[in-house]
JSON list of C-alpha atoms in Angstrom, two decimals:
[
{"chain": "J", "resi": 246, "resn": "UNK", "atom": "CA", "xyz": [-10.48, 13.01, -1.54]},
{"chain": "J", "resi": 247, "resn": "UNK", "atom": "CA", "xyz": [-10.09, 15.58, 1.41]},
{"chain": "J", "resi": 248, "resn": "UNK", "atom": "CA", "xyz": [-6.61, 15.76, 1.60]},
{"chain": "J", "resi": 249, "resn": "UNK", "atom": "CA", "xyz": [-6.50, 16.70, -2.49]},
{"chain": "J", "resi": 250, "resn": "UNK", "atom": "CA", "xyz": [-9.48, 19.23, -2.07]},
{"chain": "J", "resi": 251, "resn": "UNK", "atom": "CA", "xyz": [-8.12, 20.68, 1.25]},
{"chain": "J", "resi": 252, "resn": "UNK", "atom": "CA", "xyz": [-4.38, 20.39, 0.38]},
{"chain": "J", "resi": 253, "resn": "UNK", "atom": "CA", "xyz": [-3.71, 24.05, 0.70]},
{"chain": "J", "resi": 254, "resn": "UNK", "atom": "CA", "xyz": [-5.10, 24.53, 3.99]},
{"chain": "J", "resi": 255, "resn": "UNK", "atom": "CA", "xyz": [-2.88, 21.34, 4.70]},
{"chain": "J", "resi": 256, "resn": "UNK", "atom": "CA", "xyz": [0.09, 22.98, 3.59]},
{"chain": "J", "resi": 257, "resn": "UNK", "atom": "CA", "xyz": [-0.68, 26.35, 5.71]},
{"chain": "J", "resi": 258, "resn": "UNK", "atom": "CA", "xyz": [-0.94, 24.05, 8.42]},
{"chain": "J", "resi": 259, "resn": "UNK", "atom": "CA", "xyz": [2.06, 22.52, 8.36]},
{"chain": "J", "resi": 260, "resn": "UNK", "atom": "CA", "xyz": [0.78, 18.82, 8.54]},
{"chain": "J", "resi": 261, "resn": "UNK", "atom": "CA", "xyz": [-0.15, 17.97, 4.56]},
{"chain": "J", "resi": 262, "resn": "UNK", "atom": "CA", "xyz": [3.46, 15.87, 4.40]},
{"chain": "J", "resi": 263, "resn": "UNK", "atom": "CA", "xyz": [2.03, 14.32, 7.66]},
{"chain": "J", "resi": 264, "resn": "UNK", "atom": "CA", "xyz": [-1.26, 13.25, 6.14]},
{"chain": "J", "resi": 265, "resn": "UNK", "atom": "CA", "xyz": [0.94, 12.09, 2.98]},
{"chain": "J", "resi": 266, "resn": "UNK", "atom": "CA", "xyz": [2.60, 9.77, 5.14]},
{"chain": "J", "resi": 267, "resn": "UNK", "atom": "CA", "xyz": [-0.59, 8.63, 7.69]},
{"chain": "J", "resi": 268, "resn": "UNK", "atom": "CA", "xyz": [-1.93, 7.37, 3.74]},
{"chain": "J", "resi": 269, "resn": "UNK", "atom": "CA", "xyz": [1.40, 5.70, 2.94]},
{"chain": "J", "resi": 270, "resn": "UNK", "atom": "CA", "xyz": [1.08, 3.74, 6.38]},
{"chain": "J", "resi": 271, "resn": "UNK", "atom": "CA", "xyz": [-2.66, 3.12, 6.02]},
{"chain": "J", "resi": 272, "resn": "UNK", "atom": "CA", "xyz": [-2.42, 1.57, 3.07]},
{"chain": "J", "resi": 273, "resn": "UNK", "atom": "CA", "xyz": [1.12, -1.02, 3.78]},
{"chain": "J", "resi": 274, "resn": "UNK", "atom": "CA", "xyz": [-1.59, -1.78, 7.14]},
{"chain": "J", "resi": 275, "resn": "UNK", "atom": "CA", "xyz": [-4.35, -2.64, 4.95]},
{"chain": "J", "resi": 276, "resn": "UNK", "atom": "CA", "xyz": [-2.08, -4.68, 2.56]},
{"chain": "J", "resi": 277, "resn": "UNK", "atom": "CA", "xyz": [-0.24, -6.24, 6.06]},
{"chain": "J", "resi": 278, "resn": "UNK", "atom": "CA", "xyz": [-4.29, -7.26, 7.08]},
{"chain": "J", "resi": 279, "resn": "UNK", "atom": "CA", "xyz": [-4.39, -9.16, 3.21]},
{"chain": "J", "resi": 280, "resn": "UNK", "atom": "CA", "xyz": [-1.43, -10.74, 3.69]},
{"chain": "J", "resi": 281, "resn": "UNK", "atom": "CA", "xyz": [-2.39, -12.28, 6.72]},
{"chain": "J", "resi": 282, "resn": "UNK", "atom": "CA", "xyz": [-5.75, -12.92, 5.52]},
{"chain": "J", "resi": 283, "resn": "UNK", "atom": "CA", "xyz": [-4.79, -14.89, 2.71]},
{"chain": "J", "resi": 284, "resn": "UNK", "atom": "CA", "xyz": [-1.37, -16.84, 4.81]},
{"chain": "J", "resi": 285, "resn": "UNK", "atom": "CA", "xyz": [0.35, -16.99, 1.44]},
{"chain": "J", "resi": 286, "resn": "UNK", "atom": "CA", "xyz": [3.37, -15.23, 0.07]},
{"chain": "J", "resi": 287, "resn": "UNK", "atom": "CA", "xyz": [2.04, -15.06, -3.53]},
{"chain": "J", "resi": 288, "resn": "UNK", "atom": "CA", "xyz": [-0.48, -12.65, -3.43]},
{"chain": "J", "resi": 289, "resn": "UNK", "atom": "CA", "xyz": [-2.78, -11.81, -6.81]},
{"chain": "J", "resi": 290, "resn": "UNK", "atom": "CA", "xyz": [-2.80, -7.80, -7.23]},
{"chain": "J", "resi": 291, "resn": "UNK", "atom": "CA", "xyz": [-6.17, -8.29, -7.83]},
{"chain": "J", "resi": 292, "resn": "UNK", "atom": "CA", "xyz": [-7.10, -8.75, -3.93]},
{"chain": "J", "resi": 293, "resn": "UNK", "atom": "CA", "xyz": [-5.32, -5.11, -3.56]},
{"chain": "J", "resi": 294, "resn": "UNK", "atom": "CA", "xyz": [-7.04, -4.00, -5.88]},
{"chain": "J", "resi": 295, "resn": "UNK", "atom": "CA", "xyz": [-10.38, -5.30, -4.81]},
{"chain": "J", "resi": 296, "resn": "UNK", "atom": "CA", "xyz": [-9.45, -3.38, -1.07]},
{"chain": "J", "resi": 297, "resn": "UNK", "atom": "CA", "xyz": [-8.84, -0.03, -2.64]},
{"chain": "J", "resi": 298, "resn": "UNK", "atom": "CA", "xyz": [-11.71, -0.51, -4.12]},
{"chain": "J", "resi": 299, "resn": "UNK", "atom": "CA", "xyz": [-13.73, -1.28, -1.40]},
{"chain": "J", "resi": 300, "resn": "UNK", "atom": "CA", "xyz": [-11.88, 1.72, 0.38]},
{"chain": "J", "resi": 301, "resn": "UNK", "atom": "CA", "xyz": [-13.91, 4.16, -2.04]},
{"chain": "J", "resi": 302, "resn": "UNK", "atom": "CA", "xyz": [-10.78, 4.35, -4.57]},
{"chain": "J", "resi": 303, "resn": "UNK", "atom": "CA", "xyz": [-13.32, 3.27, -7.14]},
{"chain": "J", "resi": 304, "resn": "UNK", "atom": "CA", "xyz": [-11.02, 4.38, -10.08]},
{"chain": "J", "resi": 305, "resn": "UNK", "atom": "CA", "xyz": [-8.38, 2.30, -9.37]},
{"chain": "J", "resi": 306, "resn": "UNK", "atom": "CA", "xyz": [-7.13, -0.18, -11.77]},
{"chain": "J", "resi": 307, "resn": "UNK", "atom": "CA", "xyz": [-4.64, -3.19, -12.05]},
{"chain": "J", "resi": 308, "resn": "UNK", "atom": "CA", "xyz": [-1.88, -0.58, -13.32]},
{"chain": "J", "resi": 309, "resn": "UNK", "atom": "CA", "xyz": [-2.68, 1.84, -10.59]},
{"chain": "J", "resi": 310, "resn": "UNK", "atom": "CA", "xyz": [-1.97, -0.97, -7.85]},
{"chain": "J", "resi": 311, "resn": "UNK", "atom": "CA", "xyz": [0.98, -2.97, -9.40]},
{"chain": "J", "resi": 312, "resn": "UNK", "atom": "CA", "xyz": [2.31, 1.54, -9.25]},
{"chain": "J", "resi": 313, "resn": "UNK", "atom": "CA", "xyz": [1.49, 1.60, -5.39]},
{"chain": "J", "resi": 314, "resn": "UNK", "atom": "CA", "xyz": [2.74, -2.01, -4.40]},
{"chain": "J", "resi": 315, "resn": "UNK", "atom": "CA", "xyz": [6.15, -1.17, -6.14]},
{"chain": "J", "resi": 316, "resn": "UNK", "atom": "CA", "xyz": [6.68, 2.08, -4.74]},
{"chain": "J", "resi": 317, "resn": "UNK", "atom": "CA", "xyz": [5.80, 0.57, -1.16]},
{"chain": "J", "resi": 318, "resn": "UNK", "atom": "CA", "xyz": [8.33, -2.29, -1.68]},
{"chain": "J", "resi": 319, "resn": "UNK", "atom": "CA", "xyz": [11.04, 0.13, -3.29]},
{"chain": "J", "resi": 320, "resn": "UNK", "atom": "CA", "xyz": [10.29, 2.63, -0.21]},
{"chain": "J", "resi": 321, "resn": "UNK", "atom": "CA", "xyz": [10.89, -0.70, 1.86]},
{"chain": "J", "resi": 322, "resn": "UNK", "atom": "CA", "xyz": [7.68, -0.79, 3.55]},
{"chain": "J", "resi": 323, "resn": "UNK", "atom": "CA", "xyz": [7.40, -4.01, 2.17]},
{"chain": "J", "resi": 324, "resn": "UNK", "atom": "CA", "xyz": [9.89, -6.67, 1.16]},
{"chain": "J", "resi": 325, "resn": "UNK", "atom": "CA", "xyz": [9.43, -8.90, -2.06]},
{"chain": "J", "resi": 326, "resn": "UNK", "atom": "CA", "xyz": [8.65, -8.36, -5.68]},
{"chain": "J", "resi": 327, "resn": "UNK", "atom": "CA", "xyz": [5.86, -7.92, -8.27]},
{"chain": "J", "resi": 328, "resn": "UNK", "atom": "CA", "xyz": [5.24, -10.36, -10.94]},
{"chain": "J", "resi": 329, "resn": "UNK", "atom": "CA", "xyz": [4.16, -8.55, -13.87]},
{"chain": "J", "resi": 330, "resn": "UNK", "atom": "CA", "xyz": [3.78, -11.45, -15.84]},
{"chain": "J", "resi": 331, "resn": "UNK", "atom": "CA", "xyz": [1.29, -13.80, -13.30]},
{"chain": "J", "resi": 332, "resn": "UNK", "atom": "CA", "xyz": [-0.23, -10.34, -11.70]},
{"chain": "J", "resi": 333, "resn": "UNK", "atom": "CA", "xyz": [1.21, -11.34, -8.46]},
{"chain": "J", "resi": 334, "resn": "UNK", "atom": "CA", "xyz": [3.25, -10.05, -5.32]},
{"chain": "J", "resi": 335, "resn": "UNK", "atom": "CA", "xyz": [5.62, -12.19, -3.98]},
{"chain": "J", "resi": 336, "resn": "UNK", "atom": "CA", "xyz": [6.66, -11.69, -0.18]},
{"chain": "J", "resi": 337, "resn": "UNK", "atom": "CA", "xyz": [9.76, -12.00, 1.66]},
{"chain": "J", "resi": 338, "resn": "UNK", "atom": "CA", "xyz": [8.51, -15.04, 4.24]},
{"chain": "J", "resi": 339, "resn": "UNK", "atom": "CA", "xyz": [10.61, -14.01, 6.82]},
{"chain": "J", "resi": 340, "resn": "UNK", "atom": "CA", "xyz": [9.79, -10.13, 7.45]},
{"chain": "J", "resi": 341, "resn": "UNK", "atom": "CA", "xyz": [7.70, -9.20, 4.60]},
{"chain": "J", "resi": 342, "resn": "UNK", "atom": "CA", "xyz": [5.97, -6.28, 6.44]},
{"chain": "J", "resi": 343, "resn": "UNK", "atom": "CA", "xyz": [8.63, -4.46, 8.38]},
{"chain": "J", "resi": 344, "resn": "UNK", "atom": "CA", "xyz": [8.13, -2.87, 11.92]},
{"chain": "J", "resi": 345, "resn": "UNK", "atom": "CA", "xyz": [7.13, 0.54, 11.74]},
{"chain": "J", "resi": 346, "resn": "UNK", "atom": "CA", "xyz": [9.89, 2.05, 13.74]},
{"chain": "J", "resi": 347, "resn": "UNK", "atom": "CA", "xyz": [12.19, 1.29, 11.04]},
{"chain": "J", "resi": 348, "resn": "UNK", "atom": "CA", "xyz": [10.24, 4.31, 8.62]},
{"chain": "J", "resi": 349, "resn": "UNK", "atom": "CA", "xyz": [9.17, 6.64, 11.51]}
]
């Protein structure tokens, strides 16, 4: 969107790696509000899906979501796993979104 377009004036600006990571944590608090929403810790990747879409992110597929969920766990801004096999994320049920602090 804007930040692809605009990405040079970004980078003359100095703040483009600081709008990379504002997306980052915008999206691990938009999967945080499904989690909560749906008070399970087996999640389908479809509901993720279904909120990028509704962000506008209209040519996002399963693929591109299971991508994004496992580089947010592996970056450790979320704890559990993906289940390729049922299509769903499985959360740690003790911290499975951890504080902020911890990445900033």
């Amino acid at each position: 969107a804007v930040v692809s377009t605009q990405s040079t004036g970004f980078i003359r600006a100095g703040i483009y790696l600081i709008l990379e990571k504002l997306r980052v944590i915008t999206l691990r608090n938009l999967f945080k509000k499904i989690y909560i929403i749906t008070s399970s810790f087996q999640m389908d990747v479809a509901n993720f899906k279904n909120a990028l879409n509704w962000l506008g992110l209209e040519d996002v597929d399963l693929d591109d979501t299971e991508c994004v969920l496992a580089n947010m766990i592996n970056d450790g801004f979320i704890k559990g796993y993906l289940s390729e096999a049922h299509k769903k994320m499985v959360v740690s049920k003790v911290t499975a979104f951890p504080a902020l602090k911890d990445f900033l």
